[in-house]
Amino acid sequence: ALGERTFDFYRPPAADLLYRLEHLPHGVFETPAILHLCSNSLTDPEIADVTLAMAAMAKRAGCLVSVDANLRHNLWLEKEADAALVTQLLDSAELLKLSLEELDYLRADHPADAWLAERLAAGVKVILITPMMSCSKVWVSTCGLPHRRWKR
C-alpha cells in the first residue's frame, strides 16, 4: 500500500521506559553481537542515559551498533525530537539508517554533505538514507574517506 504510515503509541507506562542497565543480562556483550537502537529510547532522560551507555558498552566490546533514527516527535515531551541527543546516539553507531526527512530535521541549517561527513568522522561506517520507496542513498566510509553511492 502506498501512502503515509501512521503509528499509535501508548506511553507511559511502557516497558522500554523502565529498562535500566541492571536489567542487561550478565556478559551480554562478551560474544559478538549486534545492538540495534532507535531514538524512541531517548525520549525520557533515564532511558536515554541507559541507551547511550548500552551503545558505548557494546562498541567497546567490539559489537556492531546499528541505529535507525526512527524519529517519532509525538513521543517527546516537547513534541519535538532533541536533535543534539539523537545525533549523539547516531554517532555511536557503525551502521546508521535514516530517512531523507529525518536527515533534513537533524542537520537543520547544516549542508547535508557536511553533516553526513561529520557522522562518518565520528565513526559511522555505513549510512543508509531512504528518501523514497524506489531509491536509497548509501554513504560508506573507507579508510576514513567518505564515498557516496546511489543504489536502485
PDB file of C-alpha atoms in Angstrom:
ATOM      1  CA  ALA A   1       0.000   0.000   0.000  1.00  0.00           C
ATOM      2  CA  LEU A   2       1.274   3.458  -0.873  1.00  0.00           C
ATOM      3  CA  GLY A   3       0.869   6.491   1.327  1.00  0.00           C
ATOM      4  CA  GLU A   4       1.862   7.735   4.718  1.00  0.00           C
ATOM      5  CA  ARG A   5       2.183   5.324   7.607  1.00  0.00           C
ATOM      6  CA  THR A   6       0.652   6.140  10.969  1.00  0.00           C
ATOM      7  CA  PHE A   7       1.599   4.882  14.403  1.00  0.00           C
ATOM      8  CA  ASP A   8      -0.112   4.890  17.780  1.00  0.00           C
ATOM      9  CA  PHE A   9       1.970   4.726  20.954  1.00  0.00           C
ATOM     10  CA  TYR A  10       0.665   4.039  24.422  1.00  0.00           C
ATOM     11  CA  ARG A  11       3.248   5.608  26.716  1.00  0.00           C
ATOM     12  CA  PRO A  12       3.733   5.934  29.600  1.00  0.00           C
ATOM     13  CA  PRO A  13       3.785   3.385  31.029  1.00  0.00           C
ATOM     14  CA  ALA A  14       5.814   1.235  28.706  1.00  0.00           C
ATOM     15  CA  ALA A  15       8.480  -1.363  29.383  1.00  0.00           C
ATOM     16  CA  ASP A  16      11.114   0.457  27.322  1.00  0.00           C
ATOM     17  CA  LEU A  17      10.851   3.492  29.608  1.00  0.00           C
ATOM     18  CA  LEU A  18      11.561   1.317  32.645  1.00  0.00           C
ATOM     19  CA  TYR A  19      14.634  -0.519  31.319  1.00  0.00           C
ATOM     20  CA  ARG A  20      17.832   0.039  33.291  1.00  0.00           C
ATOM     21  CA  LEU A  21      21.433  -1.168  32.946  1.00  0.00           C
ATOM     22  CA  GLU A  22      20.921  -3.675  35.763  1.00  0.00           C
ATOM     23  CA  HIS A  23      18.354  -5.409  33.529  1.00  0.00           C
ATOM     24  CA  LEU A  24      21.085  -6.295  31.000  1.00  0.00           C
ATOM     25  CA  PRO A  25      21.957  -9.986  31.197  1.00  0.00           C
ATOM     26  CA  HIS A  26      25.415 -10.525  32.676  1.00  0.00           C
ATOM     27  CA  GLY A  27      28.031 -10.769  29.910  1.00  0.00           C
ATOM     28  CA  VAL A  28      25.575  -9.827  27.157  1.00  0.00           C
ATOM     29  CA  PHE A  29      28.299  -8.167  25.076  1.00  0.00           C
ATOM     30  CA  GLU A  30      31.032 -10.778  25.689  1.00  0.00           C
ATOM     31  CA  THR A  31      30.297 -12.618  22.441  1.00  0.00           C
ATOM     32  CA  PRO A  32      29.977 -10.901  19.063  1.00  0.00           C
ATOM     33  CA  ALA A  33      26.585  -9.300  18.771  1.00  0.00           C
ATOM     34  CA  ILE A  34      24.584  -6.629  17.052  1.00  0.00           C
ATOM     35  CA  LEU A  35      22.892  -3.978  19.157  1.00  0.00           C
ATOM     36  CA  HIS A  36      20.113  -2.166  17.307  1.00  0.00           C
ATOM     37  CA  LEU A  37      18.713   1.044  18.759  1.00  0.00           C
ATOM     38  CA  CYS A  38      16.486   3.933  17.759  1.00  0.00           C
ATOM     39  CA  SER A  39      15.717   7.401  19.037  1.00  0.00           C
ATOM     40  CA  ASN A  40      12.474   6.301  20.693  1.00  0.00           C
ATOM     41  CA  SER A  41      14.560   5.238  23.671  1.00  0.00           C
ATOM     42  CA  LEU A  42      15.898   8.777  24.109  1.00  0.00           C
ATOM     43  CA  THR A  43      12.561  10.413  24.892  1.00  0.00           C
ATOM     44  CA  ASP A  44      12.975  10.143  28.675  1.00  0.00           C
ATOM     45  CA  PRO A  45      16.190  11.230  30.441  1.00  0.00           C
ATOM     46  CA  GLU A  46      16.672   7.975  32.364  1.00  0.00           C
ATOM     47  CA  ILE A  47      16.197   5.655  29.402  1.00  0.00           C
ATOM     48  CA  ALA A  48      18.302   7.998  27.254  1.00  0.00           C
ATOM     49  CA  ASP A  49      21.206   7.526  29.677  1.00  0.00           C
ATOM     50  CA  VAL A  50      20.710   3.747  29.554  1.00  0.00           C
ATOM     51  CA  THR A  51      20.549   3.742  25.751  1.00  0.00           C
ATOM     52  CA  LEU A  52      23.740   5.762  25.329  1.00  0.00           C
ATOM     53  CA  ALA A  53      25.532   3.643  27.957  1.00  0.00           C
ATOM     54  CA  MET A  54      24.487   0.401  26.231  1.00  0.00           C
ATOM     55  CA  ALA A  55      25.728   1.723  22.887  1.00  0.00           C
ATOM     56  CA  ALA A  56      29.095   2.638  24.435  1.00  0.00           C
ATOM     57  CA  MET A  57      29.378  -0.742  26.196  1.00  0.00           C
ATOM     58  CA  ALA A  58      28.567  -2.661  23.017  1.00  0.00           C
ATOM     59  CA  LYS A  59      31.013  -0.631  20.945  1.00  0.00           C
ATOM     60  CA  ARG A  60      33.813  -1.108  23.496  1.00  0.00           C
ATOM     61  CA  ALA A  61      33.131  -4.865  23.421  1.00  0.00           C
ATOM     62  CA  GLY A  62      33.507  -4.941  19.625  1.00  0.00           C
ATOM     63  CA  CYS A  63      29.839  -5.427  18.849  1.00  0.00           C
ATOM     64  CA  LEU A  64      28.186  -3.849  15.820  1.00  0.00           C
ATOM     65  CA  VAL A  65      25.971  -0.938  16.847  1.00  0.00           C
ATOM     66  CA  SER A  66      23.131  -0.219  14.436  1.00  0.00           C
ATOM     67  CA  VAL A  67      20.851   2.806  14.801  1.00  0.00           C
ATOM     68  CA  ASP A  68      17.657   3.711  12.978  1.00  0.00           C
ATOM     69  CA  ALA A  69      16.860   7.376  13.662  1.00  0.00           C
ATOM     70  CA  ASN A  70      13.145   6.487  13.620  1.00  0.00           C
ATOM     71  CA  LEU A  71      12.069   9.960  14.750  1.00  0.00           C
ATOM     72  CA  ARG A  72       8.652  10.000  16.376  1.00  0.00           C
ATOM     73  CA  HIS A  73       8.258  13.586  17.530  1.00  0.00           C
ATOM     74  CA  ASN A  74       5.000  12.835  19.327  1.00  0.00           C
ATOM     75  CA  LEU A  75       6.861  10.664  21.866  1.00  0.00           C
ATOM     76  CA  TRP A  76       8.985  13.568  23.093  1.00  0.00           C
ATOM     77  CA  LEU A  77       7.716  15.683  25.976  1.00  0.00           C
ATOM     78  CA  GLU A  78       8.256  18.831  23.883  1.00  0.00           C
ATOM     79  CA  LYS A  79       6.599  17.121  20.842  1.00  0.00           C
ATOM     80  CA  GLU A  80       9.888  17.630  19.007  1.00  0.00           C
ATOM     81  CA  ALA A  81      12.918  15.336  19.000  1.00  0.00           C
ATOM     82  CA  ASP A  82      16.103  16.613  20.633  1.00  0.00           C
ATOM     83  CA  ALA A  83      18.346  16.754  17.549  1.00  0.00           C
ATOM     84  CA  ALA A  84      21.585  17.012  19.565  1.00  0.00           C
ATOM     85  CA  LEU A  85      20.723  13.963  21.688  1.00  0.00           C
ATOM     86  CA  VAL A  86      19.622  11.937  18.664  1.00  0.00           C
ATOM     87  CA  THR A  87      22.830  12.883  16.837  1.00  0.00           C
ATOM     88  CA  GLN A  88      24.835  11.741  19.859  1.00  0.00           C
ATOM     89  CA  LEU A  89      23.187   8.318  19.538  1.00  0.00           C
ATOM     90  CA  LEU A  90      23.728   8.258  15.769  1.00  0.00           C
ATOM     91  CA  ASP A  91      27.425   8.959  16.263  1.00  0.00           C
ATOM     92  CA  SER A  92      27.716   5.830  18.441  1.00  0.00           C
ATOM     93  CA  ALA A  93      26.674   3.628  15.509  1.00  0.00           C
ATOM     94  CA  GLU A  94      28.633   1.875  12.826  1.00  0.00           C
ATOM     95  CA  LEU A  95      25.513   1.283  10.748  1.00  0.00           C
ATOM     96  CA  LEU A  96      23.028   4.141  10.507  1.00  0.00           C
ATOM     97  CA  LYS A  97      19.642   4.338   8.783  1.00  0.00           C
ATOM     98  CA  LEU A  98      17.588   7.474   8.416  1.00  0.00           C
ATOM     99  CA  SER A  99      15.028   8.884   6.056  1.00  0.00           C
ATOM    100  CA  LEU A 100      15.564  11.994   3.994  1.00  0.00           C
ATOM    101  CA  GLU A 101      13.058  13.812   6.221  1.00  0.00           C
ATOM    102  CA  GLU A 102      14.988  12.764   9.341  1.00  0.00           C
ATOM    103  CA  LEU A 103      18.241  13.907   7.759  1.00  0.00           C
ATOM    104  CA  ASP A 104      16.711  17.305   6.996  1.00  0.00           C
ATOM    105  CA  TYR A 105      15.412  17.668  10.556  1.00  0.00           C
ATOM    106  CA  LEU A 106      18.633  16.590  12.260  1.00  0.00           C
ATOM    107  CA  ARG A 107      21.017  18.599  10.093  1.00  0.00           C
ATOM    108  CA  ALA A 108      18.924  21.784  10.481  1.00  0.00           C
ATOM    109  CA  ASP A 109      20.790  24.502   8.566  1.00  0.00           C
ATOM    110  CA  HIS A 110      23.974  22.449   8.014  1.00  0.00           C
ATOM    111  CA  PRO A 111      24.612  21.292   4.432  1.00  0.00           C
ATOM    112  CA  ALA A 112      23.653  17.628   4.113  1.00  0.00           C
ATOM    113  CA  ASP A 113      27.056  16.547   2.776  1.00  0.00           C
ATOM    114  CA  ALA A 114      28.871  18.251   5.668  1.00  0.00           C
ATOM    115  CA  TRP A 115      26.510  16.808   8.289  1.00  0.00           C
ATOM    116  CA  LEU A 116      26.924  13.294   6.843  1.00  0.00           C
ATOM    117  CA  ALA A 117      30.706  13.709   6.705  1.00  0.00           C
ATOM    118  CA  GLU A 118      30.621  14.604  10.426  1.00  0.00           C
ATOM    119  CA  ARG A 119      28.821  11.321  11.148  1.00  0.00           C
ATOM    120  CA  LEU A 120      31.449   9.379   9.199  1.00  0.00           C
ATOM    121  CA  ALA A 121      34.208  11.233  11.033  1.00  0.00           C
ATOM    122  CA  ALA A 122      32.569  10.225  14.323  1.00  0.00           C
ATOM    123  CA  GLY A 123      32.991   6.563  13.378  1.00  0.00           C
ATOM    124  CA  VAL A 124      29.850   5.648  11.457  1.00  0.00           C
ATOM    125  CA  LYS A 125      30.839   3.212   8.691  1.00  0.00           C
ATOM    126  CA  VAL A 126      27.646   2.967   6.626  1.00  0.00           C
ATOM    127  CA  ILE A 127      24.769   5.445   6.330  1.00  0.00           C
ATOM    128  CA  LEU A 128      21.616   4.364   4.532  1.00  0.00           C
ATOM    129  CA  ILE A 129      19.269   7.208   3.577  1.00  0.00           C
ATOM    130  CA  THR A 130      15.801   6.241   2.432  1.00  0.00           C
ATOM    131  CA  PRO A 131      14.357   9.237   0.597  1.00  0.00           C
ATOM    132  CA  MET A 132      11.626   7.352  -1.223  1.00  0.00           C
ATOM    133  CA  MET A 133      10.286   3.872  -1.752  1.00  0.00           C
ATOM    134  CA  SER A 134      12.132   3.212  -5.021  1.00  0.00           C
ATOM    135  CA  CYS A 135      15.611   4.561  -4.232  1.00  0.00           C
ATOM    136  CA  SER A 136      18.031   4.597  -1.303  1.00  0.00           C
ATOM    137  CA  LYS A 137      21.259   6.538  -0.953  1.00  0.00           C
ATOM    138  CA  VAL A 138      24.185   4.801   0.718  1.00  0.00           C
ATOM    139  CA  TRP A 139      27.222   6.536   2.203  1.00  0.00           C
ATOM    140  CA  VAL A 140      30.170   4.372   3.196  1.00  0.00           C
ATOM    141  CA  SER A 141      33.458   5.200   4.844  1.00  0.00           C
ATOM    142  CA  THR A 142      36.623   3.522   3.568  1.00  0.00           C
ATOM    143  CA  CYS A 143      39.806   4.359   5.449  1.00  0.00           C
ATOM    144  CA  GLY A 144      38.065   7.427   6.818  1.00  0.00           C
ATOM    145  CA  LEU A 145      37.198   8.828   3.387  1.00  0.00           C
ATOM    146  CA  PRO A 146      33.505   9.297   2.655  1.00  0.00           C
ATOM    147  CA  HIS A 147      32.113   7.838  -0.560  1.00  0.00           C
ATOM    148  CA  ARG A 148      28.630   8.297  -1.961  1.00  0.00           C
ATOM    149  CA  ARG A 149      26.705   5.755  -3.954  1.00  0.00           C
ATOM    150  CA  TRP A 150      23.178   5.540  -5.286  1.00  0.00           C
ATOM    151  CA  LYS A 151      21.552   2.166  -5.111  1.00  0.00           C
ATOM    152  CA  ARG A 152      18.381   1.498  -7.070  1.00  0.00           C
TER     153      ARG A 152
END
